[in-house]
C-alpha atoms as an extended CHARMM CRD file, in Angstrom:
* protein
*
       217  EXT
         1         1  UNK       CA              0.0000000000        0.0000000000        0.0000000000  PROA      1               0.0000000000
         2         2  UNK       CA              0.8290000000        3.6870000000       -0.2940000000  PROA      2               0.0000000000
         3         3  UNK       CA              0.8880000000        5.5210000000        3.1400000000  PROA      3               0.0000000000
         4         4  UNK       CA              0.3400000000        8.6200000000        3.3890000000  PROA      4               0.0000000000
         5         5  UNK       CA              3.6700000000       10.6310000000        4.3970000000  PROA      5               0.0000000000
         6         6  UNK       CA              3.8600000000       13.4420000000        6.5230000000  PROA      6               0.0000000000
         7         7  UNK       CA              6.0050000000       15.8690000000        3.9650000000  PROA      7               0.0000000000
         8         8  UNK       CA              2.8430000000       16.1870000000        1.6300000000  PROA      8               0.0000000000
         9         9  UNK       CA              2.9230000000       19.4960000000        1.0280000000  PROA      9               0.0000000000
        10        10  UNK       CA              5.2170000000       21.1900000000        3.5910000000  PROA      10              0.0000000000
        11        11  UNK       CA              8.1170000000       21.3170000000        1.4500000000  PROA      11              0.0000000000
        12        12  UNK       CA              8.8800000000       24.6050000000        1.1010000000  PROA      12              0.0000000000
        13        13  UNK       CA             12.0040000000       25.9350000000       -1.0130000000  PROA      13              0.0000000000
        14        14  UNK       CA             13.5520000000       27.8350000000        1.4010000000  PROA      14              0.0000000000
        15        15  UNK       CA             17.0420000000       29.3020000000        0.6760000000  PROA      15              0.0000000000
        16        16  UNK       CA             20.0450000000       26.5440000000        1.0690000000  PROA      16              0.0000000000
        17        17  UNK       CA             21.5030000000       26.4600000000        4.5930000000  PROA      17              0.0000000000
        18        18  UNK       CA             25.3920000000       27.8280000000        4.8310000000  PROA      18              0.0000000000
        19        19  UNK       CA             26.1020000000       25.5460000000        7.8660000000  PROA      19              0.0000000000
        20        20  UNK       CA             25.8600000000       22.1220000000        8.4090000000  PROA      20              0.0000000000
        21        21  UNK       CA             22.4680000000       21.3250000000       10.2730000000  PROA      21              0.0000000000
        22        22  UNK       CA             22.8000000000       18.0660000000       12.8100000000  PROA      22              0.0000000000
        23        23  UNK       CA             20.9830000000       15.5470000000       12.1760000000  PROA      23              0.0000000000
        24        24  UNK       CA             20.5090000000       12.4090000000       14.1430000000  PROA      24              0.0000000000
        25        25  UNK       CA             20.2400000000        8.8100000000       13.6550000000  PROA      25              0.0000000000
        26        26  UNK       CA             16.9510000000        7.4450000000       13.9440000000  PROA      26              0.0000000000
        27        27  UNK       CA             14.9320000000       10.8030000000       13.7880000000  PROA      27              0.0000000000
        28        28  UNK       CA             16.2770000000       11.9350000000       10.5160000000  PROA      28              0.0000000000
        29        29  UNK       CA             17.6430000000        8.9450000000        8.8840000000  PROA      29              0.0000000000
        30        30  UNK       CA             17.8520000000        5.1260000000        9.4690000000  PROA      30              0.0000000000
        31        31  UNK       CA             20.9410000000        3.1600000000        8.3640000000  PROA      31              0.0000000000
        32        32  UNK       CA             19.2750000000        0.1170000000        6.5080000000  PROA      32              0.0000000000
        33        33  UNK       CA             22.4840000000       -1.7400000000        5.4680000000  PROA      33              0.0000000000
        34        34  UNK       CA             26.3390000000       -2.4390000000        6.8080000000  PROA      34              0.0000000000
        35        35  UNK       CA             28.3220000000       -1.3320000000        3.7750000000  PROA      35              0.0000000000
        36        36  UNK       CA             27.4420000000        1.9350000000        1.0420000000  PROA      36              0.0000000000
        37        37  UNK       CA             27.7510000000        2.0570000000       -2.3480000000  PROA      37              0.0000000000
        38        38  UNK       CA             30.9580000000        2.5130000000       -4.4200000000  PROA      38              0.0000000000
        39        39  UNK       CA             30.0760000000        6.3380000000       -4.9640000000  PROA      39              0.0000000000
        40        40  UNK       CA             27.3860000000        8.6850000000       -3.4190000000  PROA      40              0.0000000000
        41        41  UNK       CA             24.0820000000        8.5910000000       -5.2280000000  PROA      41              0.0000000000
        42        42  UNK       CA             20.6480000000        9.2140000000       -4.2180000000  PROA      42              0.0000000000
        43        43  UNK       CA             17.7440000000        6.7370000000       -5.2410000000  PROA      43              0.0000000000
        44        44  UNK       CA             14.6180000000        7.7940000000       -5.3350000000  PROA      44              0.0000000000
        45        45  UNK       CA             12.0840000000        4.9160000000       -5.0650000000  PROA      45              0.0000000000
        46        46  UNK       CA              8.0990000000        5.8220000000       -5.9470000000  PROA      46              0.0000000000
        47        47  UNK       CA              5.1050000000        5.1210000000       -7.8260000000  PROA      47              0.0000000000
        48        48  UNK       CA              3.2430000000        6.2160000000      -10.5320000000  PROA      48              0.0000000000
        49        49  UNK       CA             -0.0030000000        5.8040000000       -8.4270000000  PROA      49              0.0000000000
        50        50  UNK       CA              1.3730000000        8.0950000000       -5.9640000000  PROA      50              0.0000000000
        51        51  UNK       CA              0.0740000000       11.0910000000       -5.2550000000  PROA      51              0.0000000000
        52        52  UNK       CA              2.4470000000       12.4810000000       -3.4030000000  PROA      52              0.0000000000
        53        53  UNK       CA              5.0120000000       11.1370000000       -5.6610000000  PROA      53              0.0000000000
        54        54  UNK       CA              3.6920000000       13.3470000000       -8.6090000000  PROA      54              0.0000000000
        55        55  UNK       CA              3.4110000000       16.1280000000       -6.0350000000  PROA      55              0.0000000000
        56        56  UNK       CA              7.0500000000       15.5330000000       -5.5690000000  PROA      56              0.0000000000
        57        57  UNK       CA              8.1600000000       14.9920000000       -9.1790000000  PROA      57              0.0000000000
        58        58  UNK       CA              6.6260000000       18.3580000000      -10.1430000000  PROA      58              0.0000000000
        59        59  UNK       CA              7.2920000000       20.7030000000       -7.3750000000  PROA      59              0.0000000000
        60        60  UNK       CA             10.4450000000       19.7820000000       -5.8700000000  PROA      60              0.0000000000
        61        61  UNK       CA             12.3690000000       16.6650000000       -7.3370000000  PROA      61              0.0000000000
        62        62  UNK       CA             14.0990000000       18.9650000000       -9.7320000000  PROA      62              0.0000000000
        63        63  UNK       CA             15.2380000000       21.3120000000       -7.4000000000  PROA      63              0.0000000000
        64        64  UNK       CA             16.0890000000       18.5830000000       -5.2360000000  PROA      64              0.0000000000
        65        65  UNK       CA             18.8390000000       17.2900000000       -8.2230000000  PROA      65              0.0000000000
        66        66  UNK       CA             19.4830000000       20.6980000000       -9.0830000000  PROA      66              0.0000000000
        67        67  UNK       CA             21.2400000000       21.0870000000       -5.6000000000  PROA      67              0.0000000000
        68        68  UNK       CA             23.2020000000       17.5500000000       -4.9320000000  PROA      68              0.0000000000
        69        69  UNK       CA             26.2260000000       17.6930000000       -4.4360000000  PROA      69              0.0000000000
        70        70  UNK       CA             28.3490000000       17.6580000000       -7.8660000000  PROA      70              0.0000000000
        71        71  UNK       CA             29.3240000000       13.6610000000       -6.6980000000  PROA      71              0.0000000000
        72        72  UNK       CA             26.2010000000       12.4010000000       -5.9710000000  PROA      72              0.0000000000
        73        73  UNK       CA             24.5120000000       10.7720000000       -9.0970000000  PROA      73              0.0000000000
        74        74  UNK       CA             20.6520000000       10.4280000000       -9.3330000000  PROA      74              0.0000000000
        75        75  UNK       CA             18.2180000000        7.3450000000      -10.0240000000  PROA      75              0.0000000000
        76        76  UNK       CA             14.4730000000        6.3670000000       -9.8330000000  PROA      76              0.0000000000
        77        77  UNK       CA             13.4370000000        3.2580000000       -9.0050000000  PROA      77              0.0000000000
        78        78  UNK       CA              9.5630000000        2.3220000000       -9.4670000000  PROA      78              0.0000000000
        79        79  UNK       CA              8.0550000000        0.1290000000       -6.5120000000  PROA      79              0.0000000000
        80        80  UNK       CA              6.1510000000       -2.9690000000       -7.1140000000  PROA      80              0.0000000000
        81        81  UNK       CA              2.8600000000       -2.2610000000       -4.3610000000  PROA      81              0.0000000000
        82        82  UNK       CA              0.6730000000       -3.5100000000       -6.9740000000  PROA      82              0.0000000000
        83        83  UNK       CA              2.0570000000       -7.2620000000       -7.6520000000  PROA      83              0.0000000000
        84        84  UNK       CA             -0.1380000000       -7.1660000000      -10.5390000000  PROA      84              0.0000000000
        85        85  UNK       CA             -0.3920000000       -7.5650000000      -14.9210000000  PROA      85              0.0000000000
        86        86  UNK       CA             -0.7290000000       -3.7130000000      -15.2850000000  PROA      86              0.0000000000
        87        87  UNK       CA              1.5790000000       -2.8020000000      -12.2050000000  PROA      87              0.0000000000
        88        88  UNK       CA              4.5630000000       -4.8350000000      -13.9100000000  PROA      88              0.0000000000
        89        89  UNK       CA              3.7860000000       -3.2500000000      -17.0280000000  PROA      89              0.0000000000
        90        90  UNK       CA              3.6710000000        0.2260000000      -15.2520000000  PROA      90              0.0000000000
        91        91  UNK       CA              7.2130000000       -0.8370000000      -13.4560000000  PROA      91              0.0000000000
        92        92  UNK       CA              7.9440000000       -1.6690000000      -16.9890000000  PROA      92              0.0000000000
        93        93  UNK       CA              7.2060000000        1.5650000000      -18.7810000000  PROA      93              0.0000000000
        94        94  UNK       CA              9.9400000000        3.5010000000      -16.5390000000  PROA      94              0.0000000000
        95        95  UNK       CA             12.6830000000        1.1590000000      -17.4340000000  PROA      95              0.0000000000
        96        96  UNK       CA             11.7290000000        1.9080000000      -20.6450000000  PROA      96              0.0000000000
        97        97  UNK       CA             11.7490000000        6.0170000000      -20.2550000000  PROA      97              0.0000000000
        98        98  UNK       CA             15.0970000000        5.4070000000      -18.7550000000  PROA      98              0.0000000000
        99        99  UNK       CA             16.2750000000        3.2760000000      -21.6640000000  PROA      99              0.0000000000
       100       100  UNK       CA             14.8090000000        5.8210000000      -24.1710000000  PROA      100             0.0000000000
       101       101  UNK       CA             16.5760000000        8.7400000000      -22.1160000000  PROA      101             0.0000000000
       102       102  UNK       CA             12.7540000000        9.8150000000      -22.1880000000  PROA      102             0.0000000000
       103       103  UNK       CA             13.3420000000       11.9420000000      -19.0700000000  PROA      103             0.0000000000
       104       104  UNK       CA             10.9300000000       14.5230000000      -17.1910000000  PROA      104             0.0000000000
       105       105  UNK       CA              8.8770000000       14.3150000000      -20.0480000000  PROA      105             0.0000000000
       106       106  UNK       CA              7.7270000000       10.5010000000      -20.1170000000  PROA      106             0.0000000000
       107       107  UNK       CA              7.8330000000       10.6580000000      -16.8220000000  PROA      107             0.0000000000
       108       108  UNK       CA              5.2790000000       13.5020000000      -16.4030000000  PROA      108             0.0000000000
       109       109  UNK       CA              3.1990000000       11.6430000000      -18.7210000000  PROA      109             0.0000000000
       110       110  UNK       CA              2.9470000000        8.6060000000      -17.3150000000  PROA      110             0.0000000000
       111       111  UNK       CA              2.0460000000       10.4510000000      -13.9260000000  PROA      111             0.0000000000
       112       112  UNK       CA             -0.9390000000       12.1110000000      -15.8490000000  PROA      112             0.0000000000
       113       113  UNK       CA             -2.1990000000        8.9530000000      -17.7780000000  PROA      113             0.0000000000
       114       114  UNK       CA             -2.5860000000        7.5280000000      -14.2970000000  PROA      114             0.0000000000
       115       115  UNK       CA             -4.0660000000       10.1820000000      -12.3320000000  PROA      115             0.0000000000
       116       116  UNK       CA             -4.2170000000       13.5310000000      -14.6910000000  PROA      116             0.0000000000
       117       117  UNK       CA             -3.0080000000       16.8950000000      -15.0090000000  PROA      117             0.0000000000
       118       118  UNK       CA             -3.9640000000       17.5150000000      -11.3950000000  PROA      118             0.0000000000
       119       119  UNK       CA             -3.3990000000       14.2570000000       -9.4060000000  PROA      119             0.0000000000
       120       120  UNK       CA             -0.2340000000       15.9350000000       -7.5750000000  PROA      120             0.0000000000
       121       121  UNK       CA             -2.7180000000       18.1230000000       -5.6210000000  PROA      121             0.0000000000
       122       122  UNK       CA             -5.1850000000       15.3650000000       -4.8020000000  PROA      122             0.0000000000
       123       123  UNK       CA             -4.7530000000       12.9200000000       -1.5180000000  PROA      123             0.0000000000
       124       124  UNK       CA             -2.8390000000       10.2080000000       -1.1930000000  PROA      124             0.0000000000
       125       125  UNK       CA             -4.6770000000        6.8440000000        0.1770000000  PROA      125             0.0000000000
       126       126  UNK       CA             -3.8240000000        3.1650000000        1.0410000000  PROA      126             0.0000000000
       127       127  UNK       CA             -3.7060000000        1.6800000000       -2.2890000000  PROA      127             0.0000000000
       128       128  UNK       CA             -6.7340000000       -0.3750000000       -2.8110000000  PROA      128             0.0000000000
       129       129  UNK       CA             -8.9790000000        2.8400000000       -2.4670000000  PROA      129             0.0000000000
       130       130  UNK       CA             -7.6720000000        4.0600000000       -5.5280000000  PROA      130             0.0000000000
       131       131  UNK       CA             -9.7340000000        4.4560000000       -8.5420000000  PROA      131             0.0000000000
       132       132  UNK       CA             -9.1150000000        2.2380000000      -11.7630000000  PROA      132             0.0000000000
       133       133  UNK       CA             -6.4080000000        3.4480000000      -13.6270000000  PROA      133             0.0000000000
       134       134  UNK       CA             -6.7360000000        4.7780000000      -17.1710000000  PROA      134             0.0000000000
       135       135  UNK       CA             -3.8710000000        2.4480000000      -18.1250000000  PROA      135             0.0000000000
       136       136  UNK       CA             -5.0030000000       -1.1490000000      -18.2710000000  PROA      136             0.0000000000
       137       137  UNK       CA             -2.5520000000       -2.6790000000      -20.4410000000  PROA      137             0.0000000000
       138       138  UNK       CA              0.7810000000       -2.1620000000      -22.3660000000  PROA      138             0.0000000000
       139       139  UNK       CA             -1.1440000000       -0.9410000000      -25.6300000000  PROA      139             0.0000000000
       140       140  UNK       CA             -2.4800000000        1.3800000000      -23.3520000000  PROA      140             0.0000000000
       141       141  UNK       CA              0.8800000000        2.7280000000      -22.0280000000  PROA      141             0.0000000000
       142       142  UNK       CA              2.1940000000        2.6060000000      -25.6760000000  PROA      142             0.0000000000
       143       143  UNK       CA             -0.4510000000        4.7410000000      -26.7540000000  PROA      143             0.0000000000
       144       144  UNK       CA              0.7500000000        7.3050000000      -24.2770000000  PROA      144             0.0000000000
       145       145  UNK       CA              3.9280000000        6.9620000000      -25.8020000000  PROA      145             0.0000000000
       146       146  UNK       CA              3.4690000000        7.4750000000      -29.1570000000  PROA      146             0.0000000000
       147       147  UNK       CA              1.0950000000       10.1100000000      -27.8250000000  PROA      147             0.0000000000
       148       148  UNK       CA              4.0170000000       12.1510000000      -26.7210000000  PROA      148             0.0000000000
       149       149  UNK       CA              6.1770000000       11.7530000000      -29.8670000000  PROA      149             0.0000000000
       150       150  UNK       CA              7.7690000000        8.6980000000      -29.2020000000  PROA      150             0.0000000000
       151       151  UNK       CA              8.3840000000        5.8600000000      -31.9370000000  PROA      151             0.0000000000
       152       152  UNK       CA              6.7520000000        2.8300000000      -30.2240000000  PROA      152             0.0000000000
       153       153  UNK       CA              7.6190000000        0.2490000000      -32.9580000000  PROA      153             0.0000000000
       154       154  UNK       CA             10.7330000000       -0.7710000000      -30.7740000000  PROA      154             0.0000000000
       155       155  UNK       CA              8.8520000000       -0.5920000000      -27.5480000000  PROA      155             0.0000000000
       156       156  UNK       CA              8.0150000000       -4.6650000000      -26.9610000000  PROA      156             0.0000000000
       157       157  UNK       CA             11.6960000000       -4.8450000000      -27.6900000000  PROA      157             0.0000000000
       158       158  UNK       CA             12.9170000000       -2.9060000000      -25.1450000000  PROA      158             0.0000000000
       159       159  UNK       CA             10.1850000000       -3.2540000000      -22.3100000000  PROA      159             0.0000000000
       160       160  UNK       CA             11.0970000000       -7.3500000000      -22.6920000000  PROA      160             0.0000000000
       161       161  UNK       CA             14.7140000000       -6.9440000000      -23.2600000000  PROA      161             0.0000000000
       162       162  UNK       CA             17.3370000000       -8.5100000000      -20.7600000000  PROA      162             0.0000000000
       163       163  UNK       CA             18.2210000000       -4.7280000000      -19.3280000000  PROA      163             0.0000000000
       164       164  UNK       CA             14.2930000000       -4.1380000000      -18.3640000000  PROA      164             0.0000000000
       165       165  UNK       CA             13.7760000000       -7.1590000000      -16.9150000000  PROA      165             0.0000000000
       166       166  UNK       CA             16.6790000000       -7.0950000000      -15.0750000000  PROA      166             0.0000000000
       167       167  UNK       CA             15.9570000000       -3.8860000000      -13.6980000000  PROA      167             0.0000000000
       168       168  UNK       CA             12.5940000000       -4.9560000000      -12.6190000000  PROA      168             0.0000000000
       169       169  UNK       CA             13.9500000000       -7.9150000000      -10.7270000000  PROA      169             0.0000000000
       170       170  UNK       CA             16.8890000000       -5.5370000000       -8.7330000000  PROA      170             0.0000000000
       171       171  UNK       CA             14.0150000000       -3.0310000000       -8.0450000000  PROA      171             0.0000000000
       172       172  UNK       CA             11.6320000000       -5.4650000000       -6.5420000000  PROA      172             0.0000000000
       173       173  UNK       CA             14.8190000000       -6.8560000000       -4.4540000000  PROA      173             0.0000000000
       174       174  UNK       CA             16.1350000000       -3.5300000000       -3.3090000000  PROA      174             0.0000000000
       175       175  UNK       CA             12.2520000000       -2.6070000000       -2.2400000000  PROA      175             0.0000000000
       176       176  UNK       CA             12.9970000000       -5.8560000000       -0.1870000000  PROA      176             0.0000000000
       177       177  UNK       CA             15.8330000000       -5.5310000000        1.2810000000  PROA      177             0.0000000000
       178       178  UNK       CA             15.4390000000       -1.3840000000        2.0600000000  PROA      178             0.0000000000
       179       179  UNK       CA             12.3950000000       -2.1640000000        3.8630000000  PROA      179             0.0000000000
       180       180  UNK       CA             10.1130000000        0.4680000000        1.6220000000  PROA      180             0.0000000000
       181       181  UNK       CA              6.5000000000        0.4750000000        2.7060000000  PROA      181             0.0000000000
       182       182  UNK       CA              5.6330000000        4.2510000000        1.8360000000  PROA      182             0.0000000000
       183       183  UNK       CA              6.7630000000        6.4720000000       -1.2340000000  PROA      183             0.0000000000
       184       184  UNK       CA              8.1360000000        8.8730000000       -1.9920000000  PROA      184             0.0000000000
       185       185  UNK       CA             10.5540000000        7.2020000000       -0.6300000000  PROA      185             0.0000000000
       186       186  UNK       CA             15.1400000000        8.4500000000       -0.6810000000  PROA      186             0.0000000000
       187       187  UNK       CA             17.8370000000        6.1280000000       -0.0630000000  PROA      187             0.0000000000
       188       188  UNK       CA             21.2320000000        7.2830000000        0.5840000000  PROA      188             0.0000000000
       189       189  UNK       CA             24.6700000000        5.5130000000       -0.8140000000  PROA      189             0.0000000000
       190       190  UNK       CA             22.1860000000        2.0960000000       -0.5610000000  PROA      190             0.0000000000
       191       191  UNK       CA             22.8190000000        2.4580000000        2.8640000000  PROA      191             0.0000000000
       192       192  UNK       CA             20.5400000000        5.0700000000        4.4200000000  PROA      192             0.0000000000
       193       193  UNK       CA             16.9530000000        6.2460000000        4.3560000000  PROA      193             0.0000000000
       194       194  UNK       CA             15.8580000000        9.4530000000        5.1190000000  PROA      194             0.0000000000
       195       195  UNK       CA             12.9400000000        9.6410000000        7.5550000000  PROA      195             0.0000000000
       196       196  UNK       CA             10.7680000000       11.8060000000        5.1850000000  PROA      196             0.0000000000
       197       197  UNK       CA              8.5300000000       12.3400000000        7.6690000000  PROA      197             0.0000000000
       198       198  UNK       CA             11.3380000000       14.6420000000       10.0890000000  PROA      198             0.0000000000
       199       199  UNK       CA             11.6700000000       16.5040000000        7.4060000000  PROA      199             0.0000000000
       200       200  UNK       CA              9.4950000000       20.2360000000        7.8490000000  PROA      200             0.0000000000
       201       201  UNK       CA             11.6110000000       21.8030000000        4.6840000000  PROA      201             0.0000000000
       202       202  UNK       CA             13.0060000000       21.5520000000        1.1270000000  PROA      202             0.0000000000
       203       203  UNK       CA             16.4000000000       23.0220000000        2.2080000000  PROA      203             0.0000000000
       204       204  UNK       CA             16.6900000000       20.5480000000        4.9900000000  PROA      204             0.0000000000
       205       205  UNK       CA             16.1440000000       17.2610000000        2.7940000000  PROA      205             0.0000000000
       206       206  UNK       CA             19.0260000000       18.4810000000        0.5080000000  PROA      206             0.0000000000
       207       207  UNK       CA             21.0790000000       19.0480000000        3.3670000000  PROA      207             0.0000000000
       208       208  UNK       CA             20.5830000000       15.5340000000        4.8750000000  PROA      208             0.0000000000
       209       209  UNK       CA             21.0580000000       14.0910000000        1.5640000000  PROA      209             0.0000000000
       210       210  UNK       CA             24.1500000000       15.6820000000        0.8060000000  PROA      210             0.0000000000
       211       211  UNK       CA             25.3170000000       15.0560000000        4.6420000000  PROA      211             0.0000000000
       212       212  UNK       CA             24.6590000000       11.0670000000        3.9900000000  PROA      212             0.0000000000
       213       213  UNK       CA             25.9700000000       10.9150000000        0.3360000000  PROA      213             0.0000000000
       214       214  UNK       CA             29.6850000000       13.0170000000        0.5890000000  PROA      214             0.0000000000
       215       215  UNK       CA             30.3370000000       13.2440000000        4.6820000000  PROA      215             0.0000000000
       216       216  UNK       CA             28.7310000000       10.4430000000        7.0050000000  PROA      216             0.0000000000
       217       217  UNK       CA             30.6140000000        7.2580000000        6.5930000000  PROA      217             0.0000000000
């Protein structure tokens, strides 16, 4: 299910903090494995059903990257609540943005398919109280595509290629093994998660992020 988090709309872009705020384990962040990652990134893991997740993807995700530090690479990860035909296939479709290089713009219009142009100011809710999707299949998520300019005559291809699947199967174990039960949801170096709901503003989420990707060890 998808819980509802207590950043909703809080965030506020407030100007970046000069100092280096304290932040404590177990109120702000949660150490969820023994060793990091090779280099600092930050993984966001959400849902296309989320609204909160398109809340975040259109007010603050970008200036969220914007202001990383310049060693800390960026991913999304799509989480498998569903463990259905069409939630696969929805899992599916970002794999395939991310093999297209599709970017903000797929991504925004996969968001919309789902919920429309205004789902990021709507509620979130536990899962099963959500209304049926507009997507119901892959022709339907193809349509969206090719809706958006894209050539879909590769997109079977792709969305059952070796890479996709493979992704799918390390983003259902990494949902696993980071214990994700709520999205939006960040994980630091594959090693931390930040407590989203500690967090009152935008400034202070890309300070903790930074703090866990380039200085705690």
């Amino acid at each position: 299910m998808i819980k509802h988090i207590a950043l909703a709309l809080t965030l506020a872009l407030a100007p970046l903090s000069s100092f280096a705020a304290q932040f404590e384990e177990g109120k702000h962040f949660t150490q969820i494995a023994e060793t990091a990652s090779a280099q600092p990134k930050l993984t966001e893991f959400f849902s296309f059903y989320c609204h909160n997740c398109y809340n975040m993807e259109k007010q603050y995700l970008g200036d969220i990257k914007a202001n990383l530090n310049n060693k800390v690479s960026f991913d999304s990860k799509h989480v498998d609540f569903m463990n259905s035909d069409i939630g696969t296939e929805v899992m599916r479709s970002l794999a395939v943005i991310q093999e297209l290089n599709a970017g903000n713009k797929m991504i925004h219009a996969m968001f919309a398919a789902i919920q429309g142009d205004e789902g990021a100011q709507g509620h979130n809710h536990d899962h099963g109280a959500h209304e049926k999707p507009e997507l119901n299949n892959r022709d339907d998520i193809k349509k969206v595509f090719a809706d958006n300019g894209f050539d879909i005559s590769q997109y079977d291809a792709i969305a059952d290629s070796k890479v996709v699947n493979d992704k799918i199967d390390l983003w259902r174990v990494q949902q696993r093994q980071f214990q994700i039960q709520s999205v939006p949801a960040f994980v630091v170096n594959d090693k931390y998660a930040v407590n989203m709901s500690s967090i009152r503003t935008l400034s202070e989420l890309i300070d903790l992020i930074n703090y866990l990707a380039v200085e705690r060890k």
